[in-house]
Amino acid sequence: MASFEPPPGRELTSHHSARSPAEVTTIIMHYYRGEMARMSSWRARLDQTSNWAITVTAAMLSVSLSTPTSHHGVLLFAMVLVMLLLFIEARRYRFFDVYRDRVRLVEKHYLGAFFGSEPPHRPWQDVLSLSLKHPQFNITAFGAMCRRLRRNYIWMFLILLMAWLLKISSSLLQPAGAATGDAHAPYVDVIASAQLGPIPGWVVLAGVATFYAFVGWMSRQRISRDEDDGSVHV
């Protein structure tokens, strides 16, 4: 779970007036329902962004591979759009992560203790109180991007890469006049096919290779606070 540090000059203290068990239960249950609603709302926003990325990928694949006259730059543009959507989803994920951690505090330390045999531990209430008084993100923007990339977006990037390589290397997907060999051994000049306007093909190939090397590196990053509280996570 996330750990919250008090701001400089502030000590973590708790002064609770006497409350009956019924009052405590009512407060916690209403709070739990409210945080669950907020978490569900941000979870729906995550799904919405992922759906946009899937739609963009499918649409660009259809446009690029449907006819030889379509330009391979459409797939490069799709890679840029999917990266932009990943950035947007990472921002949404940071908000979702805050509310999910609060919900997990209640589930683990209150509801879990209630249905189990161990008594609830006091410190979790202090952690929750500090989060409510001084809310802050639990994960960096880069960490959120790495996590969402590893969960969903890596597959979209791989599909776009395979489609792009097929587009620039297949003679059947090249416009008339593309450089090919004889009829018995057709081939495509991949470097010439990868040219993007005034940009030479070898520069485009190097740029795509660098971009996917970075994506692969991001997908292998493990965030320090990666979920270690069970395997059911987003």
PDB file of C-alpha atoms in Angstrom:
ATOM      1  CA  MET A   1       0.000   0.000   0.000  1.00  0.00           C
ATOM      2  CA  ALA A   2       1.041   3.599  -0.416  1.00  0.00           C
ATOM      3  CA  SER A   3       2.819   5.392   2.387  1.00  0.00           C
ATOM      4  CA  PHE A   4       2.106   9.056   3.060  1.00  0.00           C
ATOM      5  CA  GLU A   5       4.611  11.409   4.638  1.00  0.00           C
ATOM      6  CA  PRO A   6       3.349  14.418   6.614  1.00  0.00           C
ATOM      7  CA  PRO A   7       4.320  17.845   5.280  1.00  0.00           C
ATOM      8  CA  PRO A   8       7.362  19.485   6.898  1.00  0.00           C
ATOM      9  CA  GLY A   9       6.563  20.922  10.298  1.00  0.00           C
ATOM     10  CA  ARG A  10       3.438  18.822  10.728  1.00  0.00           C
ATOM     11  CA  GLU A  11       3.201  15.811  12.962  1.00  0.00           C
ATOM     12  CA  LEU A  12       0.722  13.039  12.336  1.00  0.00           C
ATOM     13  CA  THR A  13      -1.694  13.164  15.250  1.00  0.00           C
ATOM     14  CA  SER A  14      -5.234  11.971  15.678  1.00  0.00           C
ATOM     15  CA  HIS A  15      -7.790  13.279  18.135  1.00  0.00           C
ATOM     16  CA  HIS A  16     -10.999  11.331  17.946  1.00  0.00           C
ATOM     17  CA  SER A  17     -13.969  12.047  20.089  1.00  0.00           C
ATOM     18  CA  ALA A  18     -15.727   9.114  21.613  1.00  0.00           C
ATOM     19  CA  ARG A  19     -17.987   7.431  19.106  1.00  0.00           C
ATOM     20  CA  SER A  20     -20.182   4.399  19.435  1.00  0.00           C
ATOM     21  CA  PRO A  21     -19.422   1.313  17.315  1.00  0.00           C
ATOM     22  CA  ALA A  22     -22.590   1.968  15.307  1.00  0.00           C
ATOM     23  CA  GLU A  23     -21.418   5.503  14.451  1.00  0.00           C
ATOM     24  CA  VAL A  24     -17.998   4.254  13.395  1.00  0.00           C
ATOM     25  CA  THR A  25     -19.510   1.569  11.194  1.00  0.00           C
ATOM     26  CA  THR A  26     -21.905   4.037   9.572  1.00  0.00           C
ATOM     27  CA  ILE A  27     -19.130   6.537   8.853  1.00  0.00           C
ATOM     28  CA  ILE A  28     -16.805   3.935   7.395  1.00  0.00           C
ATOM     29  CA  MET A  29     -19.468   2.338   5.210  1.00  0.00           C
ATOM     30  CA  HIS A  30     -20.646   5.669   3.777  1.00  0.00           C
ATOM     31  CA  TYR A  31     -17.056   6.710   3.186  1.00  0.00           C
ATOM     32  CA  TYR A  32     -16.273   3.365   1.550  1.00  0.00           C
ATOM     33  CA  ARG A  33     -19.217   3.695  -0.817  1.00  0.00           C
ATOM     34  CA  GLY A  34     -18.162   7.225  -1.773  1.00  0.00           C
ATOM     35  CA  GLU A  35     -14.559   6.256  -2.492  1.00  0.00           C
ATOM     36  CA  MET A  36     -15.712   3.188  -4.389  1.00  0.00           C
ATOM     37  CA  ALA A  37     -17.866   5.409  -6.617  1.00  0.00           C
ATOM     38  CA  ARG A  38     -14.960   7.742  -7.325  1.00  0.00           C
ATOM     39  CA  MET A  39     -12.649   4.817  -8.047  1.00  0.00           C
ATOM     40  CA  SER A  40     -15.194   3.259 -10.412  1.00  0.00           C
ATOM     41  CA  SER A  41     -15.605   6.588 -12.219  1.00  0.00           C
ATOM     42  CA  TRP A  42     -11.889   6.902 -12.897  1.00  0.00           C
ATOM     43  CA  ARG A  43     -11.721   3.200 -13.833  1.00  0.00           C
ATOM     44  CA  ALA A  44     -14.346   3.856 -16.507  1.00  0.00           C
ATOM     45  CA  ARG A  45     -12.224   6.732 -17.815  1.00  0.00           C
ATOM     46  CA  LEU A  46      -9.256   4.370 -18.134  1.00  0.00           C
ATOM     47  CA  ASP A  47     -11.354   1.945 -20.177  1.00  0.00           C
ATOM     48  CA  GLN A  48     -12.541   4.828 -22.342  1.00  0.00           C
ATOM     49  CA  THR A  49      -8.999   5.868 -23.241  1.00  0.00           C
ATOM     50  CA  SER A  50      -8.001   2.273 -23.968  1.00  0.00           C
ATOM     51  CA  ASN A  51     -11.017   1.922 -26.241  1.00  0.00           C
ATOM     52  CA  TRP A  52      -9.978   5.067 -28.111  1.00  0.00           C
ATOM     53  CA  ALA A  53      -6.498   3.610 -28.628  1.00  0.00           C
ATOM     54  CA  ILE A  54      -7.917   0.313 -29.910  1.00  0.00           C
ATOM     55  CA  THR A  55     -10.239   2.181 -32.282  1.00  0.00           C
ATOM     56  CA  VAL A  56      -7.362   4.295 -33.627  1.00  0.00           C
ATOM     57  CA  THR A  57      -5.228   1.193 -34.152  1.00  0.00           C
ATOM     58  CA  ALA A  58      -7.979  -0.695 -35.979  1.00  0.00           C
ATOM     59  CA  ALA A  59      -8.910   2.299 -38.143  1.00  0.00           C
ATOM     60  CA  MET A  60      -5.326   3.047 -39.184  1.00  0.00           C
ATOM     61  CA  LEU A  61      -4.677  -0.625 -39.958  1.00  0.00           C
ATOM     62  CA  SER A  62      -7.771  -0.707 -42.152  1.00  0.00           C
ATOM     63  CA  VAL A  63      -6.773   2.453 -44.029  1.00  0.00           C
ATOM     64  CA  SER A  64      -3.134   1.492 -44.516  1.00  0.00           C
ATOM     65  CA  LEU A  65      -3.480  -2.185 -45.475  1.00  0.00           C
ATOM     66  CA  SER A  66      -6.673  -1.982 -47.513  1.00  0.00           C
ATOM     67  CA  THR A  67      -5.063  -0.620 -50.679  1.00  0.00           C
ATOM     68  CA  PRO A  68      -1.532  -0.391 -52.126  1.00  0.00           C
ATOM     69  CA  THR A  69      -1.943   3.351 -52.725  1.00  0.00           C
ATOM     70  CA  SER A  70      -2.247   4.199 -49.025  1.00  0.00           C
ATOM     71  CA  HIS A  71       0.921   5.590 -47.470  1.00  0.00           C
ATOM     72  CA  HIS A  72       2.870   3.829 -44.737  1.00  0.00           C
ATOM     73  CA  GLY A  73       3.001   7.147 -42.901  1.00  0.00           C
ATOM     74  CA  VAL A  74      -0.545   6.447 -41.730  1.00  0.00           C
ATOM     75  CA  LEU A  75       0.835   3.740 -39.443  1.00  0.00           C
ATOM     76  CA  LEU A  76       3.570   6.050 -38.151  1.00  0.00           C
ATOM     77  CA  PHE A  77       0.889   8.605 -37.368  1.00  0.00           C
ATOM     78  CA  ALA A  78      -1.059   5.897 -35.532  1.00  0.00           C
ATOM     79  CA  MET A  79       1.987   5.181 -33.359  1.00  0.00           C
ATOM     80  CA  VAL A  80       2.128   8.852 -32.378  1.00  0.00           C
ATOM     81  CA  LEU A  81      -1.596   8.928 -31.578  1.00  0.00           C
ATOM     82  CA  VAL A  82      -1.402   5.793 -29.442  1.00  0.00           C
ATOM     83  CA  MET A  83       1.534   7.274 -27.521  1.00  0.00           C
ATOM     84  CA  LEU A  84      -0.509  10.434 -26.917  1.00  0.00           C
ATOM     85  CA  LEU A  85      -3.427   8.352 -25.642  1.00  0.00           C
ATOM     86  CA  LEU A  86      -1.021   6.456 -23.381  1.00  0.00           C
ATOM     87  CA  PHE A  87       0.102   9.778 -21.891  1.00  0.00           C
ATOM     88  CA  ILE A  88      -3.539  10.797 -21.293  1.00  0.00           C
ATOM     89  CA  GLU A  89      -4.360   7.449 -19.719  1.00  0.00           C
ATOM     90  CA  ALA A  90      -1.326   7.652 -17.446  1.00  0.00           C
ATOM     91  CA  ARG A  91      -2.611  10.949 -16.086  1.00  0.00           C
ATOM     92  CA  ARG A  92      -6.019   9.401 -15.419  1.00  0.00           C
ATOM     93  CA  TYR A  93      -4.403   6.377 -13.842  1.00  0.00           C
ATOM     94  CA  ARG A  94      -2.639   8.535 -11.255  1.00  0.00           C
ATOM     95  CA  PHE A  95      -6.006   9.779  -9.973  1.00  0.00           C
ATOM     96  CA  PHE A  96      -7.505   6.281 -10.078  1.00  0.00           C
ATOM     97  CA  ASP A  97      -4.538   4.947  -8.114  1.00  0.00           C
ATOM     98  CA  VAL A  98      -5.152   7.376  -5.238  1.00  0.00           C
ATOM     99  CA  TYR A  99      -8.775   6.326  -4.774  1.00  0.00           C
ATOM    100  CA  ARG A 100      -8.006   2.654  -5.245  1.00  0.00           C
ATOM    101  CA  ASP A 101      -5.412   2.744  -2.470  1.00  0.00           C
ATOM    102  CA  ARG A 102      -7.908   4.363  -0.117  1.00  0.00           C
ATOM    103  CA  VAL A 103     -10.486   1.706  -0.920  1.00  0.00           C
ATOM    104  CA  ARG A 104      -7.895  -1.013  -0.341  1.00  0.00           C
ATOM    105  CA  LEU A 105      -7.033   0.428   3.067  1.00  0.00           C
ATOM    106  CA  VAL A 106     -10.640   0.035   4.175  1.00  0.00           C
ATOM    107  CA  GLU A 107     -11.024  -3.380   2.568  1.00  0.00           C
ATOM    108  CA  LYS A 108      -7.814  -4.807   3.937  1.00  0.00           C
ATOM    109  CA  HIS A 109      -7.682  -3.364   7.435  1.00  0.00           C
ATOM    110  CA  TYR A 110     -11.355  -2.943   8.320  1.00  0.00           C
ATOM    111  CA  LEU A 111     -13.483  -5.328   6.259  1.00  0.00           C
ATOM    112  CA  GLY A 112     -10.730  -7.934   6.040  1.00  0.00           C
ATOM    113  CA  ALA A 113     -10.203  -7.791   9.794  1.00  0.00           C
ATOM    114  CA  PHE A 114     -13.963  -7.942  10.407  1.00  0.00           C
ATOM    115  CA  PHE A 115     -14.395 -11.129   8.358  1.00  0.00           C
ATOM    116  CA  GLY A 116     -11.165 -12.596   9.692  1.00  0.00           C
ATOM    117  CA  SER A 117      -9.942 -13.344  13.171  1.00  0.00           C
ATOM    118  CA  GLU A 118      -7.357 -10.616  13.660  1.00  0.00           C
ATOM    119  CA  PRO A 119      -8.292  -7.249  15.206  1.00  0.00           C
ATOM    120  CA  PRO A 120      -8.067  -4.094  13.066  1.00  0.00           C
ATOM    121  CA  HIS A 121      -4.809  -2.180  13.301  1.00  0.00           C
ATOM    122  CA  ARG A 122      -4.900   1.458  14.304  1.00  0.00           C
ATOM    123  CA  PRO A 123      -2.185   2.888  11.981  1.00  0.00           C
ATOM    124  CA  TRP A 124      -4.220   2.408   8.808  1.00  0.00           C
ATOM    125  CA  GLN A 125      -6.678   5.067   9.999  1.00  0.00           C
ATOM    126  CA  ASP A 126      -3.808   7.527  10.415  1.00  0.00           C
ATOM    127  CA  VAL A 127      -2.588   6.771   6.880  1.00  0.00           C
ATOM    128  CA  LEU A 128      -6.082   7.297   5.509  1.00  0.00           C
ATOM    129  CA  SER A 129      -6.518  10.494   7.526  1.00  0.00           C
ATOM    130  CA  LEU A 130      -3.274  11.917   6.160  1.00  0.00           C
ATOM    131  CA  SER A 131      -4.267  11.015   2.603  1.00  0.00           C
ATOM    132  CA  LEU A 132      -7.554  12.869   3.032  1.00  0.00           C
ATOM    133  CA  LYS A 133      -5.950  15.913   4.649  1.00  0.00           C
ATOM    134  CA  HIS A 134      -2.994  16.154   2.275  1.00  0.00           C
ATOM    135  CA  PRO A 135      -3.864  14.238  -0.922  1.00  0.00           C
ATOM    136  CA  GLN A 136      -0.980  13.488  -3.232  1.00  0.00           C
ATOM    137  CA  PHE A 137      -0.247  11.153  -6.097  1.00  0.00           C
ATOM    138  CA  ASN A 138       1.203   7.780  -5.184  1.00  0.00           C
ATOM    139  CA  ILE A 139       2.928   7.188  -8.527  1.00  0.00           C
ATOM    140  CA  THR A 140       4.842   9.385 -10.963  1.00  0.00           C
ATOM    141  CA  ALA A 141       3.598  10.160 -14.465  1.00  0.00           C
ATOM    142  CA  PHE A 142       6.422   8.077 -15.936  1.00  0.00           C
ATOM    143  CA  GLY A 143       5.620   5.180 -13.613  1.00  0.00           C
ATOM    144  CA  ALA A 144       1.958   5.327 -14.602  1.00  0.00           C
ATOM    145  CA  MET A 145       2.913   5.278 -18.300  1.00  0.00           C
ATOM    146  CA  CYS A 146       5.145   2.247 -17.768  1.00  0.00           C
ATOM    147  CA  ARG A 147       2.407   0.385 -15.927  1.00  0.00           C
ATOM    148  CA  ARG A 148      -0.321   1.112 -18.515  1.00  0.00           C
ATOM    149  CA  LEU A 149       2.083   0.300 -21.327  1.00  0.00           C
ATOM    150  CA  ARG A 150       2.860  -3.047 -19.754  1.00  0.00           C
ATOM    151  CA  ARG A 151      -0.820  -3.823 -19.140  1.00  0.00           C
ATOM    152  CA  ASN A 152      -2.407  -2.794 -22.458  1.00  0.00           C
ATOM    153  CA  TYR A 153      -0.564  -0.559 -24.863  1.00  0.00           C
ATOM    154  CA  ILE A 154       2.450  -2.743 -25.631  1.00  0.00           C
ATOM    155  CA  TRP A 155       0.232  -5.023 -27.734  1.00  0.00           C
ATOM    156  CA  MET A 156      -1.085  -2.122 -29.814  1.00  0.00           C
ATOM    157  CA  PHE A 157       2.433  -0.884 -30.474  1.00  0.00           C
ATOM    158  CA  LEU A 158       3.544  -4.370 -31.533  1.00  0.00           C
ATOM    159  CA  ILE A 159       0.595  -4.749 -33.904  1.00  0.00           C
ATOM    160  CA  LEU A 160       1.333  -1.370 -35.490  1.00  0.00           C
ATOM    161  CA  LEU A 161       5.009  -2.277 -35.845  1.00  0.00           C
ATOM    162  CA  MET A 162       4.245  -5.578 -37.576  1.00  0.00           C
ATOM    163  CA  ALA A 163       1.750  -3.868 -39.884  1.00  0.00           C
ATOM    164  CA  TRP A 164       4.269  -1.147 -40.758  1.00  0.00           C
ATOM    165  CA  LEU A 165       7.013  -3.678 -41.524  1.00  0.00           C
ATOM    166  CA  LEU A 166       4.580  -5.612 -43.699  1.00  0.00           C
ATOM    167  CA  LYS A 167       3.567  -2.414 -45.484  1.00  0.00           C
ATOM    168  CA  ILE A 168       7.094  -1.363 -46.435  1.00  0.00           C
ATOM    169  CA  SER A 169       8.353  -4.871 -47.288  1.00  0.00           C
ATOM    170  CA  SER A 170       5.482  -6.485 -49.215  1.00  0.00           C
ATOM    171  CA  SER A 171       5.330  -5.920 -52.980  1.00  0.00           C
ATOM    172  CA  LEU A 172       1.554  -6.461 -52.917  1.00  0.00           C
ATOM    173  CA  LEU A 173       1.119  -3.453 -50.628  1.00  0.00           C
ATOM    174  CA  GLN A 174       3.297  -1.079 -52.656  1.00  0.00           C
ATOM    175  CA  PRO A 175       1.947   1.392 -55.206  1.00  0.00           C
ATOM    176  CA  ALA A 176       2.655   0.891 -58.890  1.00  0.00           C
ATOM    177  CA  GLY A 177       6.222   1.744 -59.796  1.00  0.00           C
ATOM    178  CA  ALA A 178       7.806   0.572 -56.562  1.00  0.00           C
ATOM    179  CA  ALA A 179      11.239  -1.004 -56.893  1.00  0.00           C
ATOM    180  CA  THR A 180      10.842  -4.766 -57.334  1.00  0.00           C
ATOM    181  CA  GLY A 181      12.873  -7.610 -58.776  1.00  0.00           C
ATOM    182  CA  ASP A 182      11.917 -10.014 -61.484  1.00  0.00           C
ATOM    183  CA  ALA A 183       8.648 -11.895 -61.500  1.00  0.00           C
ATOM    184  CA  HIS A 184      10.183 -15.061 -60.072  1.00  0.00           C
ATOM    185  CA  ALA A 185      11.803 -13.375 -57.079  1.00  0.00           C
ATOM    186  CA  PRO A 186       9.960 -10.164 -56.277  1.00  0.00           C
ATOM    187  CA  TYR A 187      11.370  -7.953 -53.612  1.00  0.00           C
ATOM    188  CA  VAL A 188      10.896  -4.469 -52.309  1.00  0.00           C
ATOM    189  CA  ASP A 189      13.546  -1.873 -51.622  1.00  0.00           C
ATOM    190  CA  VAL A 190      12.664  -1.456 -47.948  1.00  0.00           C
ATOM    191  CA  ILE A 191      14.800   1.637 -47.457  1.00  0.00           C
ATOM    192  CA  ALA A 192      13.187   3.358 -50.438  1.00  0.00           C
ATOM    193  CA  SER A 193       9.714   2.284 -49.305  1.00  0.00           C
ATOM    194  CA  ALA A 194      10.335   3.697 -45.821  1.00  0.00           C
ATOM    195  CA  GLN A 195      11.015   7.188 -47.173  1.00  0.00           C
ATOM    196  CA  LEU A 196       8.701   9.803 -45.679  1.00  0.00           C
ATOM    197  CA  GLY A 197       8.559  12.879 -47.882  1.00  0.00           C
ATOM    198  CA  PRO A 198      12.006  14.494 -47.840  1.00  0.00           C
ATOM    199  CA  ILE A 199      13.166  12.263 -44.984  1.00  0.00           C
ATOM    200  CA  PRO A 200      15.361   9.378 -46.249  1.00  0.00           C
ATOM    201  CA  GLY A 201      14.192   5.858 -45.583  1.00  0.00           C
ATOM    202  CA  TRP A 202      17.188   4.953 -43.437  1.00  0.00           C
ATOM    203  CA  VAL A 203      16.416   7.892 -41.126  1.00  0.00           C
ATOM    204  CA  VAL A 204      12.797   6.738 -40.768  1.00  0.00           C
ATOM    205  CA  LEU A 205      13.931   3.170 -40.041  1.00  0.00           C
ATOM    206  CA  ALA A 206      16.412   4.409 -37.431  1.00  0.00           C
ATOM    207  CA  GLY A 207      13.737   6.599 -35.840  1.00  0.00           C
ATOM    208  CA  VAL A 208      11.238   3.754 -35.597  1.00  0.00           C
ATOM    209  CA  ALA A 209      13.910   1.426 -34.184  1.00  0.00           C
ATOM    210  CA  THR A 210      14.850   4.026 -31.553  1.00  0.00           C
ATOM    211  CA  PHE A 211      11.202   4.623 -30.651  1.00  0.00           C
ATOM    212  CA  TYR A 212      10.523   0.913 -30.157  1.00  0.00           C
ATOM    213  CA  ALA A 213      13.726   0.441 -28.197  1.00  0.00           C
ATOM    214  CA  PHE A 214      12.445   3.120 -25.823  1.00  0.00           C
ATOM    215  CA  VAL A 215       8.987   1.498 -25.674  1.00  0.00           C
ATOM    216  CA  GLY A 216      10.582  -1.875 -24.924  1.00  0.00           C
ATOM    217  CA  TRP A 217      12.706  -0.332 -22.175  1.00  0.00           C
ATOM    218  CA  MET A 218       9.640   1.316 -20.635  1.00  0.00           C
ATOM    219  CA  SER A 219       7.713  -1.950 -20.667  1.00  0.00           C
ATOM    220  CA  ARG A 220      10.446  -3.614 -18.604  1.00  0.00           C
ATOM    221  CA  GLN A 221      10.527  -0.996 -15.869  1.00  0.00           C
ATOM    222  CA  ARG A 222       9.226  -2.091 -12.491  1.00  0.00           C
ATOM    223  CA  ILE A 223       7.890   0.686 -10.303  1.00  0.00           C
ATOM    224  CA  SER A 224       9.069   0.657  -6.683  1.00  0.00           C
ATOM    225  CA  ARG A 225       5.485   0.493  -5.420  1.00  0.00           C
ATOM    226  CA  ASP A 226       4.237  -2.039  -7.968  1.00  0.00           C
ATOM    227  CA  GLU A 227       1.287  -3.943  -6.612  1.00  0.00           C
ATOM    228  CA  ASP A 228       2.386  -6.461  -3.995  1.00  0.00           C
ATOM    229  CA  ASP A 229      -0.990  -6.699  -2.297  1.00  0.00           C
ATOM    230  CA  GLY A 230      -2.463  -9.558  -4.321  1.00  0.00           C
ATOM    231  CA  SER A 231      -2.636 -10.283  -8.027  1.00  0.00           C
ATOM    232  CA  VAL A 232      -5.963  -8.539  -8.751  1.00  0.00           C
ATOM    233  CA  HIS A 233      -4.937  -5.102  -9.919  1.00  0.00           C
ATOM    234  CA  VAL A 234      -5.177  -2.735 -12.890  1.00  0.00           C
TER     235      VAL A 234
END
